[in-house]
């Protein structure tokens, strides 16, 4: 039940744990890809290596600049929403069944001016306590869950074709070596069990009886 209609974009994250958390949470809610825009410091190299394991869960696309990333996403037909408190609208104001990309800013500076300029609208996540912002991975989880429930309420969420589902399943197995070995072993075991339950000659006898009749 994966979808390509909802797309998280994370801008300049420094914490590799947050990168992995965003990827895992997104996949858990059926999101097929995450776009990551690298920070402007060398910390990105460490985060990139350390977050490589997250790619086992979703397709991770990396970009050098916000402008390049959002330009490509716009050209692909996505509406771009940016998480910001300024002139923002609640999540419920939007139709999440439409192709929508959501830009989340980094832990230190929030979203960039470039992202704000290229956005179609700004969104806000409800907060009623004293804190001023959510952790990036929590913010992503809240928005992706809202998008999921909104799409379900409109009668749709997963929009992958059968062929895309097969490709996704095959990719998942190949990325998890221990998984595809276990899956193959289970398939072989199941096949052997089914073969063992067939009586030798039973099928041929059935055919002979039908022919004699």
Short mmCIF file of C-alpha atoms in Angstrom, two decimals:
data_model
loop_
_atom_site.label_atom_id
_atom_site.label_comp_id
_atom_site.label_asym_id
_atom_site.label_seq_id
_atom_site.Cartn_x
_atom_site.Cartn_y
_atom_site.Cartn_z
CA UNK A 1 0.00 0.00 0.00
CA UNK A 2 2.81 2.39 -0.86
CA UNK A 3 2.32 5.71 -2.56
CA UNK A 4 4.42 8.14 -4.56
CA UNK A 5 1.90 10.96 -4.10
CA UNK A 6 3.30 12.10 -0.74
CA UNK A 7 6.96 13.07 -0.68
CA UNK A 8 9.02 14.15 2.37
CA UNK A 9 11.93 16.49 1.63
CA UNK A 10 14.43 17.06 4.46
CA UNK A 11 16.72 20.04 4.18
CA UNK A 12 20.21 20.04 5.63
CA UNK A 13 19.85 17.59 8.52
CA UNK A 14 22.94 17.27 10.71
CA UNK A 15 21.78 14.43 12.94
CA UNK A 16 22.15 11.07 11.19
CA UNK A 17 19.67 9.55 13.63
CA UNK A 18 16.99 11.95 12.44
CA UNK A 19 17.67 11.03 8.81
CA UNK A 20 17.20 7.34 9.55
CA UNK A 21 14.09 8.02 11.65
CA UNK A 22 12.49 10.06 8.85
CA UNK A 23 13.14 7.26 6.36
CA UNK A 24 11.81 4.51 8.61
CA UNK A 25 8.71 6.43 9.65
CA UNK A 26 7.94 7.38 6.07
CA UNK A 27 8.18 3.78 4.89
CA UNK A 28 6.00 2.59 7.77
CA UNK A 29 3.27 4.93 6.50
CA UNK A 30 3.61 3.71 2.93
CA UNK A 31 5.76 6.52 1.53
CA UNK A 32 8.02 5.25 -1.24
CA UNK A 33 10.80 7.87 -1.35
CA UNK A 34 12.52 10.55 0.69
CA UNK A 35 14.55 13.45 -0.74
CA UNK A 36 17.49 14.71 1.29
CA UNK A 37 19.20 18.04 0.66
CA UNK A 38 22.69 18.06 2.12
CA UNK A 39 23.79 20.64 4.70
CA UNK A 40 26.41 23.19 3.80
CA UNK A 41 29.03 21.75 6.16
CA UNK A 42 31.23 18.66 6.09
CA UNK A 43 28.95 16.99 8.65
CA UNK A 44 26.91 15.78 5.68
CA UNK A 45 29.55 13.18 4.73
CA UNK A 46 29.30 11.49 8.11
CA UNK A 47 25.53 11.57 8.02
CA UNK A 48 25.49 10.16 4.51
CA UNK A 49 27.58 7.13 5.38
CA UNK A 50 25.81 6.50 8.65
CA UNK A 51 22.34 6.82 7.15
CA UNK A 52 23.06 4.42 4.31
CA UNK A 53 21.12 1.71 6.15
CA UNK A 54 17.98 3.80 5.89
CA UNK A 55 17.99 3.25 2.14
CA UNK A 56 16.90 -0.32 2.79
CA UNK A 57 13.51 1.02 3.74
CA UNK A 58 12.79 3.67 1.10
CA UNK A 59 14.31 5.17 -2.03
CA UNK A 60 16.60 7.97 -0.86
CA UNK A 61 17.41 10.76 -3.32
CA UNK A 62 20.18 13.18 -2.38
CA UNK A 63 20.60 16.71 -3.66
CA UNK A 64 23.34 19.32 -3.39
CA UNK A 65 21.00 22.32 -3.36
CA UNK A 66 17.45 23.12 -2.38
CA UNK A 67 16.80 24.87 -5.67
CA UNK A 68 17.77 21.83 -7.77
CA UNK A 69 15.69 19.50 -5.62
CA UNK A 70 12.51 21.57 -5.53
CA UNK A 71 12.77 22.51 -9.21
CA UNK A 72 12.82 18.83 -10.16
CA UNK A 73 9.94 18.05 -7.82
CA UNK A 74 7.84 20.90 -9.23
CA UNK A 75 8.53 19.73 -12.76
CA UNK A 76 7.29 16.28 -11.74
CA UNK A 77 3.91 17.82 -10.88
CA UNK A 78 4.12 18.07 -7.10
CA UNK A 79 2.70 20.85 -4.96
CA UNK A 80 5.36 22.02 -2.49
CA UNK A 81 4.44 22.68 1.14
CA UNK A 82 6.93 24.01 3.68
CA UNK A 83 6.72 23.61 7.44
CA UNK A 84 6.80 27.13 8.85
CA UNK A 85 4.91 29.17 11.43
CA UNK A 86 4.79 32.27 9.22
CA UNK A 87 1.59 32.72 7.19
CA UNK A 88 0.92 29.01 7.55
CA UNK A 89 -2.24 26.96 7.16
CA UNK A 90 -3.37 23.86 9.08
CA UNK A 91 -2.76 20.43 7.57
CA UNK A 92 -6.51 19.91 7.17
CA UNK A 93 -6.71 22.71 4.57
CA UNK A 94 -5.07 20.55 1.92
CA UNK A 95 -6.11 17.66 -0.29
CA UNK A 96 -3.40 15.05 0.33
CA UNK A 97 -4.62 12.82 -2.46
CA UNK A 98 -2.87 15.25 -4.83
CA UNK A 99 0.88 14.86 -5.42
CA UNK A 100 2.39 16.78 -2.51
CA UNK A 101 5.96 17.30 -1.31
CA UNK A 102 6.60 18.55 2.22
CA UNK A 103 9.85 20.33 3.08
CA UNK A 104 11.17 19.97 6.63
CA UNK A 105 13.99 22.25 7.80
CA UNK A 106 17.05 21.21 9.78
CA UNK A 107 17.41 21.08 13.54
CA UNK A 108 19.23 24.40 13.84
CA UNK A 109 17.88 26.83 11.28
CA UNK A 110 14.54 25.48 10.04
CA UNK A 111 13.68 25.75 6.35
CA UNK A 112 15.79 27.93 4.07
CA UNK A 113 14.72 31.15 2.37
CA UNK A 114 14.98 29.34 -0.96
CA UNK A 115 12.47 26.72 0.18
CA UNK A 116 10.09 29.42 1.40
CA UNK A 117 10.33 31.28 -1.91
CA UNK A 118 9.65 28.15 -3.96
CA UNK A 119 6.82 26.84 -1.78
CA UNK A 120 3.21 26.86 -2.88
CA UNK A 121 2.11 27.21 0.72
CA UNK A 122 3.30 26.94 4.32
CA UNK A 123 1.82 24.48 6.78
CA UNK A 124 1.82 24.30 10.55
CA UNK A 125 1.58 21.34 12.89
CA UNK A 126 -0.66 21.85 15.95
CA UNK A 127 1.20 22.62 19.18
CA UNK A 128 -0.56 23.60 22.41
CA UNK A 129 2.31 23.32 24.88
CA UNK A 130 5.21 25.63 25.69
CA UNK A 131 7.68 24.17 23.19
CA UNK A 132 8.21 26.10 19.97
CA UNK A 133 8.88 23.22 17.60
CA UNK A 134 8.91 19.45 17.16
CA UNK A 135 11.93 17.30 16.52
CA UNK A 136 12.26 16.86 12.74
CA UNK A 137 11.54 13.13 12.83
CA UNK A 138 8.44 13.72 14.97
CA UNK A 139 7.24 16.50 12.66
CA UNK A 140 7.65 14.18 9.67
CA UNK A 141 5.73 11.42 11.43
CA UNK A 142 2.82 13.73 12.27
CA UNK A 143 2.55 15.14 8.75
CA UNK A 144 2.93 11.79 7.01
CA UNK A 145 0.32 10.23 9.29
CA UNK A 146 -2.10 13.07 8.57
CA UNK A 147 -1.47 12.64 4.84
CA UNK A 148 -2.10 8.90 5.18
CA UNK A 149 -5.41 9.31 7.04
CA UNK A 150 -6.55 12.05 4.66
CA UNK A 151 -5.88 9.87 1.63
CA UNK A 152 -7.70 6.95 3.25
CA UNK A 153 -10.72 9.15 4.01
CA UNK A 154 -10.83 10.09 0.33
CA UNK A 155 -10.84 6.44 -0.67
CA UNK A 156 -7.23 6.02 -1.71
CA UNK A 157 -3.71 5.67 -0.41
CA UNK A 158 -1.62 3.07 -2.18
CA UNK A 159 -1.27 3.92 -5.86
CA UNK A 160 1.41 1.54 -7.07
CA UNK A 161 0.82 -0.69 -10.06
CA UNK A 162 1.28 -4.46 -9.75
CA UNK A 163 4.58 -4.17 -11.62
CA UNK A 164 5.82 -1.44 -9.26
CA UNK A 165 4.85 -3.58 -6.27
CA UNK A 166 6.87 -6.51 -7.65
CA UNK A 167 9.89 -4.27 -8.23
CA UNK A 168 9.62 -2.83 -4.72
CA UNK A 169 9.37 -6.29 -3.18
CA UNK A 170 12.34 -7.59 -5.16
CA UNK A 171 14.40 -4.52 -4.24
CA UNK A 172 13.56 -4.95 -0.55
CA UNK A 173 14.70 -8.58 -0.58
CA UNK A 174 17.94 -7.78 -2.38
CA UNK A 175 18.79 -4.99 0.05
CA UNK A 176 18.21 -7.28 3.01
CA UNK A 177 20.55 -10.19 2.35
CA UNK A 178 19.45 -12.11 5.42
CA UNK A 179 15.80 -11.61 4.38
CA UNK A 180 16.02 -12.83 0.80
CA UNK A 181 17.99 -15.90 1.91
CA UNK A 182 15.30 -16.72 4.45
CA UNK A 183 12.51 -16.04 1.95
CA UNK A 184 14.09 -18.34 -0.63
CA UNK A 185 14.57 -21.05 2.02
CA UNK A 186 10.91 -20.75 3.05
CA UNK A 187 9.76 -20.91 -0.58
CA UNK A 188 11.82 -24.05 -1.19
CA UNK A 189 10.55 -25.64 2.02
CA UNK A 190 6.95 -24.87 1.10
CA UNK A 191 7.41 -26.29 -2.38
CA UNK A 192 8.91 -29.48 -0.96
CA UNK A 193 6.03 -29.89 1.49
CA UNK A 194 3.47 -29.52 -1.29
CA UNK A 195 5.33 -32.02 -3.43
CA UNK A 196 5.43 -34.52 -0.58
CA UNK A 197 1.63 -34.46 -0.19
CA UNK A 198 1.06 -35.54 -3.79
CA UNK A 199 0.62 -39.30 -4.16
CA UNK A 200 2.84 -40.72 -6.91
CA UNK A 201 0.78 -41.44 -9.98
CA UNK A 202 -2.38 -39.87 -8.53
CA UNK A 203 -2.61 -37.24 -11.23
CA UNK A 204 -1.98 -39.78 -13.97
CA UNK A 205 -4.60 -42.13 -12.55
CA UNK A 206 -7.12 -39.32 -12.52
CA UNK A 207 -6.40 -38.56 -16.15
CA UNK A 208 -6.69 -42.24 -17.07
CA UNK A 209 -10.06 -42.54 -15.34
CA UNK A 210 -11.37 -39.48 -17.17
CA UNK A 211 -10.14 -40.85 -20.48
CA UNK A 212 -11.69 -44.28 -19.88
CA UNK A 213 -15.00 -42.67 -19.00
#
